[in-house]
XYZ file of C-alpha atoms in Angstrom:
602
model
C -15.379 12.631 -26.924
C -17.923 9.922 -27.516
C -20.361 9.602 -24.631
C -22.942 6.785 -23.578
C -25.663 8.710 -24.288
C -29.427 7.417 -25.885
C -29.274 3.884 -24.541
C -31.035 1.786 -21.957
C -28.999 0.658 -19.340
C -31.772 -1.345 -17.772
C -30.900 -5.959 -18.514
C -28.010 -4.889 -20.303
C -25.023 -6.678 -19.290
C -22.486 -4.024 -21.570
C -22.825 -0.428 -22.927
C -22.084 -0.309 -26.697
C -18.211 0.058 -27.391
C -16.494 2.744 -27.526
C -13.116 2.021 -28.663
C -9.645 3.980 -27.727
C -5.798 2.941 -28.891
C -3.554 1.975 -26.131
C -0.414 1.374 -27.873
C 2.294 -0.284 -26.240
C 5.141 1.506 -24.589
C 8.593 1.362 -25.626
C 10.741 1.946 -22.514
C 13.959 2.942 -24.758
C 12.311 5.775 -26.776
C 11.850 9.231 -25.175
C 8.166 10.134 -25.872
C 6.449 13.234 -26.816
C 5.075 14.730 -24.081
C 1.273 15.140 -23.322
C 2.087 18.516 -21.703
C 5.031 20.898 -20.809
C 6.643 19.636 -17.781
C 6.517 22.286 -15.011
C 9.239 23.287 -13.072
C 10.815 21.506 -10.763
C 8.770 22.072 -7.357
C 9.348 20.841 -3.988
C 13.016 19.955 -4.996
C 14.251 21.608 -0.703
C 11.832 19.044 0.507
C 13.188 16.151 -1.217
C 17.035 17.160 -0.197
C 15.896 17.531 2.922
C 14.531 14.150 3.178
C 17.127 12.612 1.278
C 19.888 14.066 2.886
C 18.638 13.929 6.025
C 18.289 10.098 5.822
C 21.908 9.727 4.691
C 22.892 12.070 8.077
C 20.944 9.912 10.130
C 22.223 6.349 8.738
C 25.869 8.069 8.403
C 26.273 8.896 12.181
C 24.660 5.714 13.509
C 26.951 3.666 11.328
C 30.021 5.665 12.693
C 29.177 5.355 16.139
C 28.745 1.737 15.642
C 32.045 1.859 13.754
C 33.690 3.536 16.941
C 32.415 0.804 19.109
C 33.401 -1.732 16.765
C 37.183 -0.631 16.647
C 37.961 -0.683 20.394
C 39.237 -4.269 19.136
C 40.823 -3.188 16.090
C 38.971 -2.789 12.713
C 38.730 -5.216 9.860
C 36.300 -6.121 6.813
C 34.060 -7.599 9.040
C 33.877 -3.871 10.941
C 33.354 -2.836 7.521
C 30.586 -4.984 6.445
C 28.869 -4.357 9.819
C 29.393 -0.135 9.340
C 27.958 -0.205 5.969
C 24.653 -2.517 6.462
C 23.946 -0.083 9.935
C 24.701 2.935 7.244
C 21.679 1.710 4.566
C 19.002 0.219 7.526
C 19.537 3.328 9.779
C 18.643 5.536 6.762
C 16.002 3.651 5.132
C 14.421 3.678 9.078
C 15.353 7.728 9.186
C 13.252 8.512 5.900
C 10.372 6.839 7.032
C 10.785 8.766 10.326
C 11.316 12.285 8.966
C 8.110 11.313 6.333
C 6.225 10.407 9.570
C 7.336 14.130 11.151
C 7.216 16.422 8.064
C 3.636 14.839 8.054
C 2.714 16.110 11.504
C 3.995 19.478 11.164
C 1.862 19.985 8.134
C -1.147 18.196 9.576
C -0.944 20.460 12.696
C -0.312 23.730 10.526
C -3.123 22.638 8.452
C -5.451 20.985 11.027
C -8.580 24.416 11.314
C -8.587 24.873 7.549
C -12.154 25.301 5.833
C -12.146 21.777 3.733
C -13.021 22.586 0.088
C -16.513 22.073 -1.634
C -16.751 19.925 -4.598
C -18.887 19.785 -8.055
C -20.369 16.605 -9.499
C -18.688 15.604 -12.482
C -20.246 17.087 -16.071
C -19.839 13.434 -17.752
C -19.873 10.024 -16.562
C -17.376 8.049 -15.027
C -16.561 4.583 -15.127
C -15.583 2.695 -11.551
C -13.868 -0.497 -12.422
C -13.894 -3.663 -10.162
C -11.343 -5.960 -11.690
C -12.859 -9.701 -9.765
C -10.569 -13.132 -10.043
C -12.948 -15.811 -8.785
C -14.096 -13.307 -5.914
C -16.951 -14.394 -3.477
C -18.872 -11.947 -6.029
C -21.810 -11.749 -2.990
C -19.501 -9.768 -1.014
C -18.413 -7.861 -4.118
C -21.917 -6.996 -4.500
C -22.716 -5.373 -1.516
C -19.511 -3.289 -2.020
C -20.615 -2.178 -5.104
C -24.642 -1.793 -3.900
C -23.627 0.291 -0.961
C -21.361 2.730 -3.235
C -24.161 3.080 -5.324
C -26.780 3.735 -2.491
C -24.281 6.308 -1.310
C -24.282 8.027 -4.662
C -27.808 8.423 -4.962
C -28.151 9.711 -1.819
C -25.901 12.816 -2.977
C -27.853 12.489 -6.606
C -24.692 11.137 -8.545
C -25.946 7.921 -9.532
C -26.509 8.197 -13.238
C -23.012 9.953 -13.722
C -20.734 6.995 -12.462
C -21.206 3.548 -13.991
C -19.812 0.367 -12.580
C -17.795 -2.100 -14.519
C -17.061 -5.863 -13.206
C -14.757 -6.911 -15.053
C -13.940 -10.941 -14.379
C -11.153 -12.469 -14.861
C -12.682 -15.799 -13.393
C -13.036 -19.139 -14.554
C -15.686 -19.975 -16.767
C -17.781 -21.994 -13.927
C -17.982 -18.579 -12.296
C -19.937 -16.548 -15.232
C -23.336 -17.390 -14.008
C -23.753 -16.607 -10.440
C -21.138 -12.873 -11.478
C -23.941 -12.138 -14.205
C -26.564 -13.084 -12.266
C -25.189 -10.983 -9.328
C -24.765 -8.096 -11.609
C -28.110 -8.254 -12.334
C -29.704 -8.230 -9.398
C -27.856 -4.760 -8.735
C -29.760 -3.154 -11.074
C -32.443 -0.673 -10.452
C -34.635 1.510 -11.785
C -32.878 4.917 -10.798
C -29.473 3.520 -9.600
C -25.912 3.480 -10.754
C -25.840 1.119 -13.956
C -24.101 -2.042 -13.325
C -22.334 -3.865 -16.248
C -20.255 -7.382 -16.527
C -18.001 -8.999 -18.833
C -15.579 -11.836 -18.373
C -12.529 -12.494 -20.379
C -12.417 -16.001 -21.749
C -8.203 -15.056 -21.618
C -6.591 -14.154 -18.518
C -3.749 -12.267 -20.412
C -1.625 -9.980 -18.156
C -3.523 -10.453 -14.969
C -5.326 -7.190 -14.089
C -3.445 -4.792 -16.227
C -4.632 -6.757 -18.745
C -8.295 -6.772 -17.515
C -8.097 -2.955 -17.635
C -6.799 -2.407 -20.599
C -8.483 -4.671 -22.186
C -12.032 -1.918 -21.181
C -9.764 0.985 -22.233
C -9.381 -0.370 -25.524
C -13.159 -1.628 -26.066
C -14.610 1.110 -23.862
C -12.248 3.780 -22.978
C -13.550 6.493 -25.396
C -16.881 6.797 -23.981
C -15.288 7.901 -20.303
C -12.968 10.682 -19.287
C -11.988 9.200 -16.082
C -12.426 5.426 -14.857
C -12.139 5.078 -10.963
C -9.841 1.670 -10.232
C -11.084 -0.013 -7.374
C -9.797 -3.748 -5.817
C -12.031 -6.289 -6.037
C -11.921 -5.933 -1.807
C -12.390 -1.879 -1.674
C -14.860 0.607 -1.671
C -15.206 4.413 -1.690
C -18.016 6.772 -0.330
C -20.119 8.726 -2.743
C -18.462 11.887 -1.355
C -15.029 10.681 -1.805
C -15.844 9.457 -5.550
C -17.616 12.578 -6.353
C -14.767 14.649 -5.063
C -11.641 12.865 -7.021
C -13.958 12.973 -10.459
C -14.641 16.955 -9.432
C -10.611 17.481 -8.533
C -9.577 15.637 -11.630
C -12.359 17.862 -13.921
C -10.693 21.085 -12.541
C -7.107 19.822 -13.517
C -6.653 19.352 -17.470
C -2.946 18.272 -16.626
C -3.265 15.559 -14.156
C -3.650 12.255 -14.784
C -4.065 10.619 -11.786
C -5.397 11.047 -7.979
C -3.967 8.454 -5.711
C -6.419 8.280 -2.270
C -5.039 6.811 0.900
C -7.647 4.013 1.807
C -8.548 2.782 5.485
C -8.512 -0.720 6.362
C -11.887 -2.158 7.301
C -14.026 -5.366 7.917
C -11.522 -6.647 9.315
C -12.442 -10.065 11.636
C -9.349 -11.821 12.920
C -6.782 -10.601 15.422
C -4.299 -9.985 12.534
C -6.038 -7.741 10.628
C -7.935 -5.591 13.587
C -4.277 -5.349 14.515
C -3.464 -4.064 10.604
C -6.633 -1.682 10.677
C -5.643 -0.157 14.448
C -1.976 0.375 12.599
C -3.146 1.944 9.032
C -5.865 4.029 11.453
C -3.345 5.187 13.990
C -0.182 5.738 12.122
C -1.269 5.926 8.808
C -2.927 9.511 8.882
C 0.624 11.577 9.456
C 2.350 9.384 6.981
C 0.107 9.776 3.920
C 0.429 13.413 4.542
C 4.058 13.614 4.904
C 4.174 11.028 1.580
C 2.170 13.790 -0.031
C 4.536 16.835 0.967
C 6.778 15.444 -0.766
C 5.524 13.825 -3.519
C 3.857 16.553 -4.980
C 3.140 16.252 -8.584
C 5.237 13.097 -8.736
C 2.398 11.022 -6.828
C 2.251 7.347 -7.448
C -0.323 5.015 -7.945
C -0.899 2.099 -5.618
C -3.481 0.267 -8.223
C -6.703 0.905 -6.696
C -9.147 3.550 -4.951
C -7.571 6.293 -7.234
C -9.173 7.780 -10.402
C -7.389 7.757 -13.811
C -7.793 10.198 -16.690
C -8.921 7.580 -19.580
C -7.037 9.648 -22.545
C -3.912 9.823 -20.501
C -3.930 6.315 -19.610
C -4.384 5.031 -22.881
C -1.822 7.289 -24.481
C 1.024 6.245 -21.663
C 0.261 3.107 -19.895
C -0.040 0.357 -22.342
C 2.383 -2.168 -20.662
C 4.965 -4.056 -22.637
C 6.291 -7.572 -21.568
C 9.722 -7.458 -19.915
C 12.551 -9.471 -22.079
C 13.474 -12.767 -20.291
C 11.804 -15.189 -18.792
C 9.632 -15.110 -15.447
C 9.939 -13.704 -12.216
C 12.257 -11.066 -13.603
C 10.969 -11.212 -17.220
C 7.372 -11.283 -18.604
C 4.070 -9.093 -18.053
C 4.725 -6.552 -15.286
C 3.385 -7.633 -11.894
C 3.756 -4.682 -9.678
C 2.018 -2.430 -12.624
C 0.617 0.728 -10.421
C 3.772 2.462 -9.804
C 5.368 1.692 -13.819
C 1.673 2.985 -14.934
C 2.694 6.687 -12.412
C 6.063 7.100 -13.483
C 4.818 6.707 -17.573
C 2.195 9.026 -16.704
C 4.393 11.248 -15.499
C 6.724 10.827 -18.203
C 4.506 11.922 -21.031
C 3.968 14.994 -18.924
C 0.810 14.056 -17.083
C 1.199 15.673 -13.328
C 0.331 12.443 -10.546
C -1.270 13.827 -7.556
C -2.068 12.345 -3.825
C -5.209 13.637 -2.108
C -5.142 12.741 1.874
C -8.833 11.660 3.090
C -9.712 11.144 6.254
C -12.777 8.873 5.370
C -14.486 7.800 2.333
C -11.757 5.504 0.806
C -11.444 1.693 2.336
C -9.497 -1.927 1.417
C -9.517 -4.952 3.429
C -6.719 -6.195 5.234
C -5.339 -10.237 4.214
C -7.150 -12.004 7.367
C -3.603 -13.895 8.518
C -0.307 -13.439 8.805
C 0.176 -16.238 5.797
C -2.037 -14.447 3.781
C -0.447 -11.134 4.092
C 2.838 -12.985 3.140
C 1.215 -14.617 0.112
C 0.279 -11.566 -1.270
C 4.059 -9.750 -0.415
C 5.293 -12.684 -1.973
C 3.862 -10.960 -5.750
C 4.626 -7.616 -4.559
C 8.337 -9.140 -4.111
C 8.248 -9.660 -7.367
C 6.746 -6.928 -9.026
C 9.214 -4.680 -7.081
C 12.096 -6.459 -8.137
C 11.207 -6.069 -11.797
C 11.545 -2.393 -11.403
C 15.308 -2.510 -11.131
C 15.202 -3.686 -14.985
C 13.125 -0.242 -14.921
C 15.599 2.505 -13.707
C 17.312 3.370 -16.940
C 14.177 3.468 -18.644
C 13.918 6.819 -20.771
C 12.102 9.992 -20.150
C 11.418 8.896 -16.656
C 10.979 12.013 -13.864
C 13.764 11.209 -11.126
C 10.811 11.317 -8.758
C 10.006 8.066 -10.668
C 12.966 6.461 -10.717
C 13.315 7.284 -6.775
C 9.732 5.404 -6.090
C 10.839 2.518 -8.173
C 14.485 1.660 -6.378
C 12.744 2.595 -3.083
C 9.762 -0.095 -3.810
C 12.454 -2.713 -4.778
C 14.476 -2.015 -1.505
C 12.037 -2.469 0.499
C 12.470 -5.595 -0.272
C 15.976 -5.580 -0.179
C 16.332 -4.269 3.554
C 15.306 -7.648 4.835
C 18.180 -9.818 3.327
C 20.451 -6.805 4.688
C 19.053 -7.033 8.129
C 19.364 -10.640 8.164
C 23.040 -9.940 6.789
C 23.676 -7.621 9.696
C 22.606 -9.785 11.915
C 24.514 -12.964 10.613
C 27.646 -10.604 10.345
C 27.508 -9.225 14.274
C 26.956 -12.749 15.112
C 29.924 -13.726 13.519
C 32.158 -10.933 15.154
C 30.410 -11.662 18.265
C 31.902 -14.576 18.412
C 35.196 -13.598 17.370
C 35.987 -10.996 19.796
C 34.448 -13.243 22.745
C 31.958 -10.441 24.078
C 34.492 -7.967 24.687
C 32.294 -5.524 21.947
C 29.468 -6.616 24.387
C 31.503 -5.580 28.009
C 32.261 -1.735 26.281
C 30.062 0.952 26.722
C 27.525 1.894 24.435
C 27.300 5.482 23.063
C 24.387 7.231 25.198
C 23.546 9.112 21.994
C 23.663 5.693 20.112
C 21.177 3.707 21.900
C 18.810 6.702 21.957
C 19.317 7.408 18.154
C 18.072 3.460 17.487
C 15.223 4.106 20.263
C 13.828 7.314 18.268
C 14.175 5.323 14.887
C 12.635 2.592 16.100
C 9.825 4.279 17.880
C 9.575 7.601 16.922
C 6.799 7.148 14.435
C 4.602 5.693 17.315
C 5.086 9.139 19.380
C 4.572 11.659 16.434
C 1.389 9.769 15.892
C 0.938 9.756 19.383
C 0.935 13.680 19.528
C -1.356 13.554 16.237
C -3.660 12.370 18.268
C -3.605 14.909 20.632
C -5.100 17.213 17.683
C -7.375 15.003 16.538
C -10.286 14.183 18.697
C -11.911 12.171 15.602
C -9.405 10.108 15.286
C -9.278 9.172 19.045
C -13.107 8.899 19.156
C -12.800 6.230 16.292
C -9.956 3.912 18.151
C -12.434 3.736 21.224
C -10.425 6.936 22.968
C -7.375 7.216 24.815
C -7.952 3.833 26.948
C -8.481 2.012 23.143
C -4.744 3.949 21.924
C -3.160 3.046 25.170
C -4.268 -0.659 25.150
C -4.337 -1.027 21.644
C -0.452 0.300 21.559
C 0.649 -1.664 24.674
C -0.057 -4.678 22.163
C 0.775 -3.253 18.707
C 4.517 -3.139 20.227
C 5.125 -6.313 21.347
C 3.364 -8.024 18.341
C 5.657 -5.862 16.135
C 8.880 -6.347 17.175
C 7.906 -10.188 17.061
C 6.325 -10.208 13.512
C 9.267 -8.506 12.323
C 11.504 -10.889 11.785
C 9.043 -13.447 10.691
C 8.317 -10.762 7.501
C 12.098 -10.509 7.255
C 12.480 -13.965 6.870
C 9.279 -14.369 4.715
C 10.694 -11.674 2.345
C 14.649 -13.196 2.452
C 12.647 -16.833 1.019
C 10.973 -14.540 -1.226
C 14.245 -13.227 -2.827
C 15.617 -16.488 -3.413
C 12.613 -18.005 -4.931
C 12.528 -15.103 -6.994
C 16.114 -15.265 -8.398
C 16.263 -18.938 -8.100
C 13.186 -18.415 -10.793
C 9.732 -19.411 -9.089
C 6.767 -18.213 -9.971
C 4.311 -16.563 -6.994
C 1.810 -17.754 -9.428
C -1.692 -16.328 -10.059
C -4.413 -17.994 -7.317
C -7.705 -16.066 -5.684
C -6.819 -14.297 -2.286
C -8.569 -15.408 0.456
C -10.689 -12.443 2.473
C -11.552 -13.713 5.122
C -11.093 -17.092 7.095
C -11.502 -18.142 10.774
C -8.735 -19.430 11.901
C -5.372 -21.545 10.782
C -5.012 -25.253 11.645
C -1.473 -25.086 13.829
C -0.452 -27.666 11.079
C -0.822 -25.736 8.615
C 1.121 -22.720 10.409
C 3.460 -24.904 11.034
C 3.746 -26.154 7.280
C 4.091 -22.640 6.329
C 6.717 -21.786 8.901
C 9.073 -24.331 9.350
C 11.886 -22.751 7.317
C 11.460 -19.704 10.064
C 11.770 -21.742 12.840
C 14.570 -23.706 11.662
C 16.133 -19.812 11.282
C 15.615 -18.768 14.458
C 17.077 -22.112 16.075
C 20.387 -20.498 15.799
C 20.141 -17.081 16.921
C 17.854 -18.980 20.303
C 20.993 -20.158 20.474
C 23.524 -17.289 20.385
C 21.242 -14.939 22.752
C 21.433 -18.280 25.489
C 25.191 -18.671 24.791
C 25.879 -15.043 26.019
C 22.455 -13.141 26.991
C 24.941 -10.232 27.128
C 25.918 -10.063 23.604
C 22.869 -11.727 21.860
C 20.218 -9.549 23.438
C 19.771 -8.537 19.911
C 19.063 -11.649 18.642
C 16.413 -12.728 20.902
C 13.256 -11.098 19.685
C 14.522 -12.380 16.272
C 14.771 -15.505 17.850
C 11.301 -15.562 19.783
C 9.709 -14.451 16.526
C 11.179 -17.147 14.166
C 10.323 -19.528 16.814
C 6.834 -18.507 17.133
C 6.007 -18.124 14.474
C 3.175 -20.733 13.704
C 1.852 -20.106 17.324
C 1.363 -16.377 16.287
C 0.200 -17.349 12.982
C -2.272 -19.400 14.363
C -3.358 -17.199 17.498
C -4.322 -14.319 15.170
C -6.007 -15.889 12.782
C -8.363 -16.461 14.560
C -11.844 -14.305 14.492
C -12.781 -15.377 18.138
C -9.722 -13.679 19.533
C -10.526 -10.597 17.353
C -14.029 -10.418 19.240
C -12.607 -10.345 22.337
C -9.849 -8.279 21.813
C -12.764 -5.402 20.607
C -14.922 -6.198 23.335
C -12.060 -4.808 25.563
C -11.640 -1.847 23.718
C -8.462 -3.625 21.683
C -7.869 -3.070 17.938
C -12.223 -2.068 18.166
C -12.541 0.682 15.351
C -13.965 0.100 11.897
C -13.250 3.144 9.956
C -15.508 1.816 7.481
C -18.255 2.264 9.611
C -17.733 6.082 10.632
C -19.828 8.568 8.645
C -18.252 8.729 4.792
C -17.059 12.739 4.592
C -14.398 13.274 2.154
C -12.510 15.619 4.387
C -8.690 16.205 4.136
C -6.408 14.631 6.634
C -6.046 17.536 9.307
C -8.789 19.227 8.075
C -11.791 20.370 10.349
C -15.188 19.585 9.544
C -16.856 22.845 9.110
C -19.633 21.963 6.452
C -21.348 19.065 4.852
C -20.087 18.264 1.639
C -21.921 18.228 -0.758
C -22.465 18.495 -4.852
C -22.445 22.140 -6.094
């Protein structure tokens, strides 16, 4: 393999080229395999998880079915049995996820975490940038390079920016670049495409084809993410060991955040997020996918697998592949390439959108990335595995038109049967089944933290949790509906054929204009004008539609309220959403895993 060897880094803006073919996949031929797919492993924990989420959603849907024929039992039964059927089990394999990952963590939690070797050759980190505040990008990238000198890795990774920006933007990135250079540091190196083709898939392989040969891994970070030196050290060292995988997906914190809204998001990825990622691993297994960014990437294996083709049709549903990170896993996987997870408990960090219409901006692309992946499933040569992550990205989407269905539908039947449904009594065993779903994932992470005094250290201890959770609730059951009616406009753009477009995200802001909430929202409070007034109609049969109701309503109040960095300062000065996991001490320890030793390269 060609190495950047004999050349001065020092004022130079790129490394001579080092070219690699990335040929362009056809999704209708079966390919030749990189290597011999293994076994099939882990195949009782996915049954187990998949049947056990068709259990759960089957009995809640016939209890509800029971209920619903004490006044006889017609389509509209029907309709309402099989929606309760699909959102009860898409909520039950979240939950049993959210529990296999506690079990393990527990079993796991005094185990001696593993040493790790610094990699033998050097390894690209990528920064994809779209008209970025390239400042902030710099001190990213300047404190991830003063953390790998400090464990003497900086001359083995290099750091690409790689802009996508306008051309008005060139100067200050270059210059920015420049200024990161050092006598003894990480090199730094820039280039700009004059032609934004295929957004940031594009922008990558676009390196892999000019530069690709002269790496054997490239670490993908976000132009808003950062990883320690440890945790950098460690993937290149885990992928080194491995000549069969091709990828190692982290599980990054949130951090920086400012505003109300995303403290609230870091407190939630911090606090629940630890179980999960370990239960998504237990299952996963060698069938890992990729989420786009604070994961490193065999270059060979990239380049022989990933090169993206355009999707027939026109846009949203046709064209360059939006959603690219999980396509880019399953074709890994499908020329033989094993995709693996590894669970940190530090060193890998993103930051949150900084408002409620910012996080539904950017779920507004995901939208339609994820619905491009149902023109995926019959694509050949795929693992199951794959084809599973891909329908179960898509319908995550697709749960909130169903809820909103469900909810239209029990409406409707409310009002046929004049509240007699309402005057019955309830299954015991029902309500408490919906109570788990709903909040079971709060209590297993609850008893988590009973394991883990780190992770209750970090959230400001058990008066931060308690105070912290006593909030969380409330503002999710209220934000819920607002993201289910976000996503439900989202579908019908999508199919009605609007593009989400390609603009710069915004990281950080202080605060939303109630106009301008209100500008965003006005289609959700028009929504929730009619279940406001079903639940004051009949409190007794639309109970269930007032938090839908309050939420819709509120929506540009809440919008507004938590945008706003003020209330985020005084929400941490009282111990409320307070930790910054990005500030902890960077050890690349595994989730559940006792600190025993410093980490350190062998």
């Amino acid at each position: 393999m060609p190495c950047v060897t004999g050349f001065s880094f020092a004022d130079k803006d790129l490394p001579p080229e080092a070219p690699l073919a990335m040929p362009v996949q056809d999704f209708h031929a079966r390919p030749q395999p990189t290597h011999r797919t293994p076994p099939p492993r882990h195949w009782a924990r996915r049954i187990f998880l998949i049947a056990g989420s068709g259990l759960i959603g089957f009995g809640a849907s016939l209890g509800i079915a029971a209920l619903l024929a004490l006044d006889g039992y017609d389509a509209v039964d029907q309709v309402l049995a099989i929606l309760s059927l699909m959102l009860f089990a898409w909520i039950g394999f979240g939950l049993l996820t959210a529990g296999a990952g506690l079990i393990v963590s527990i079993r796991n939690r005094s185990t001696i975490a593993r040493a790790f070797a610094a990699p033998s050759r050097p390894v690209a980190v990528l920064v994809p940038v779209y008209n970025e505040d390239i400042a902030a990008v710099g001190a990213r990238i300047a404190r991830m390079a003063t953390d790998l000198a400090r464990i003497e890795t900086q001359s083995l990774f290099h750091f690409f920016v790689l802009s996508d920006s306008g051309a008005a933007a060139e100067a200050a990135e270059r210059a920015q670049c420049r200024l990161l250079r050092h006598p003894g540091c990480c090199p730094v190196f820039y280039r700009r495409r004059p032609i934004n083709e295929a957004r940031k898939p594009g922008n990558i392989a676009d390196w892999v084809r000019r530069f690709g040969s002269a790496y054997e891994a490239m670490i993908v970070l976000d132009a808003d993410s950062r990883m320690s030196g440890e945790a950098m050290a460690r993937l290149a060292s885990e992928l080194e060991a491995d000549a069969e995988v091709g990828l190692i997906q982290t599980n990054p914190q949130l951090t920086a955040a400012r505003t109300l809204f995303a403290r609230w998001q870091q407190f939630s990825v911090s606090f629940y997020g630890p179980i999960f990622s370990v239960g998504l691993n237990w299952w996963s297994g060698d069938e890992a996918t990729f989420w786009g960014h604070n994961a490193i990437v065999r270059v060979r294996a990239f380049a022989e697998s990933c090169g993206l083709p355009s999707l027939p049709g026109p846009a949203p549903l046709g064209g360059a592949i939006m959603s690219h990170d999980m396509v880019e896993a399953a074709l890994l996987r499908r020329r033989g390439w094993r995709t693996r997870m590894m669970v940190l408990r530090s060193g890998t960090y993103e930051e949150s959108p900084p408002t409620l219409s910012d996080h539904a901006i950017r779920d507004r692309r995901w939208c339609q990335g994820n619905l491009q992946h149902l023109r995926l499933l019959d694509a050949s040569g795929l693992h199951w595995v794959s084809r599973l992550q891909l329908l179960m990205g898509a319908s995550s989407y697709l749960t909130s038109p169903l809820w909103l269905l469900l909810l239209a539908v029990g409406a409707i039947q409310s009002l046929r049967v004049g509240g007699a449904i309402a005057g019955s009594a309830t299954p015991w065993w029902l309500v408490a089944v919906t109570v788990i779903l709903l909040f079971g994932t709060k209590l297993l992470a609850l008893v988590w933290a009973l394991f883990d005094r780190e992770l209750v250290r970090s959230l400001g201890g058990w008066r931060g949790i308690l105070i912290s959770l006593l909030a969380e609730i409330p503002l999710s059951i209220l934000v819920a509906p607002i993201m289910m009616a976000s996503q439900c406009l989202s579908i019908v753009e999508i199919l009605s054929g609007k593009q989400s477009g390609w603009r710069p995200q915004r990281r950080d802001t202080d605060g939303l204009r109630l106009i301008e909430a209100f500008e965003h929202y006005r289609v959700h409070v028009l929504l929730g004008l009619p279940f406001w007034l079903m639940a004051m109609a009949d409190l007794g049969t639309g109970i269930w539609q007032l938090p839908v109701a309050l939420g819709l309503l509120g929506a540009p109040l809440l919008a507004a309220w938590t945008s706003r960095a003020d209330w985020g300062e005084k929400a941490a000065r009282i111990g409320l959403f307070a930790a910054d996991p990005g500030e902890a001490p960077s050890a690349a320890l595994e989730v559940g895993f006792a600190p025993t030793r410093t980490l350190a390269p062998a």
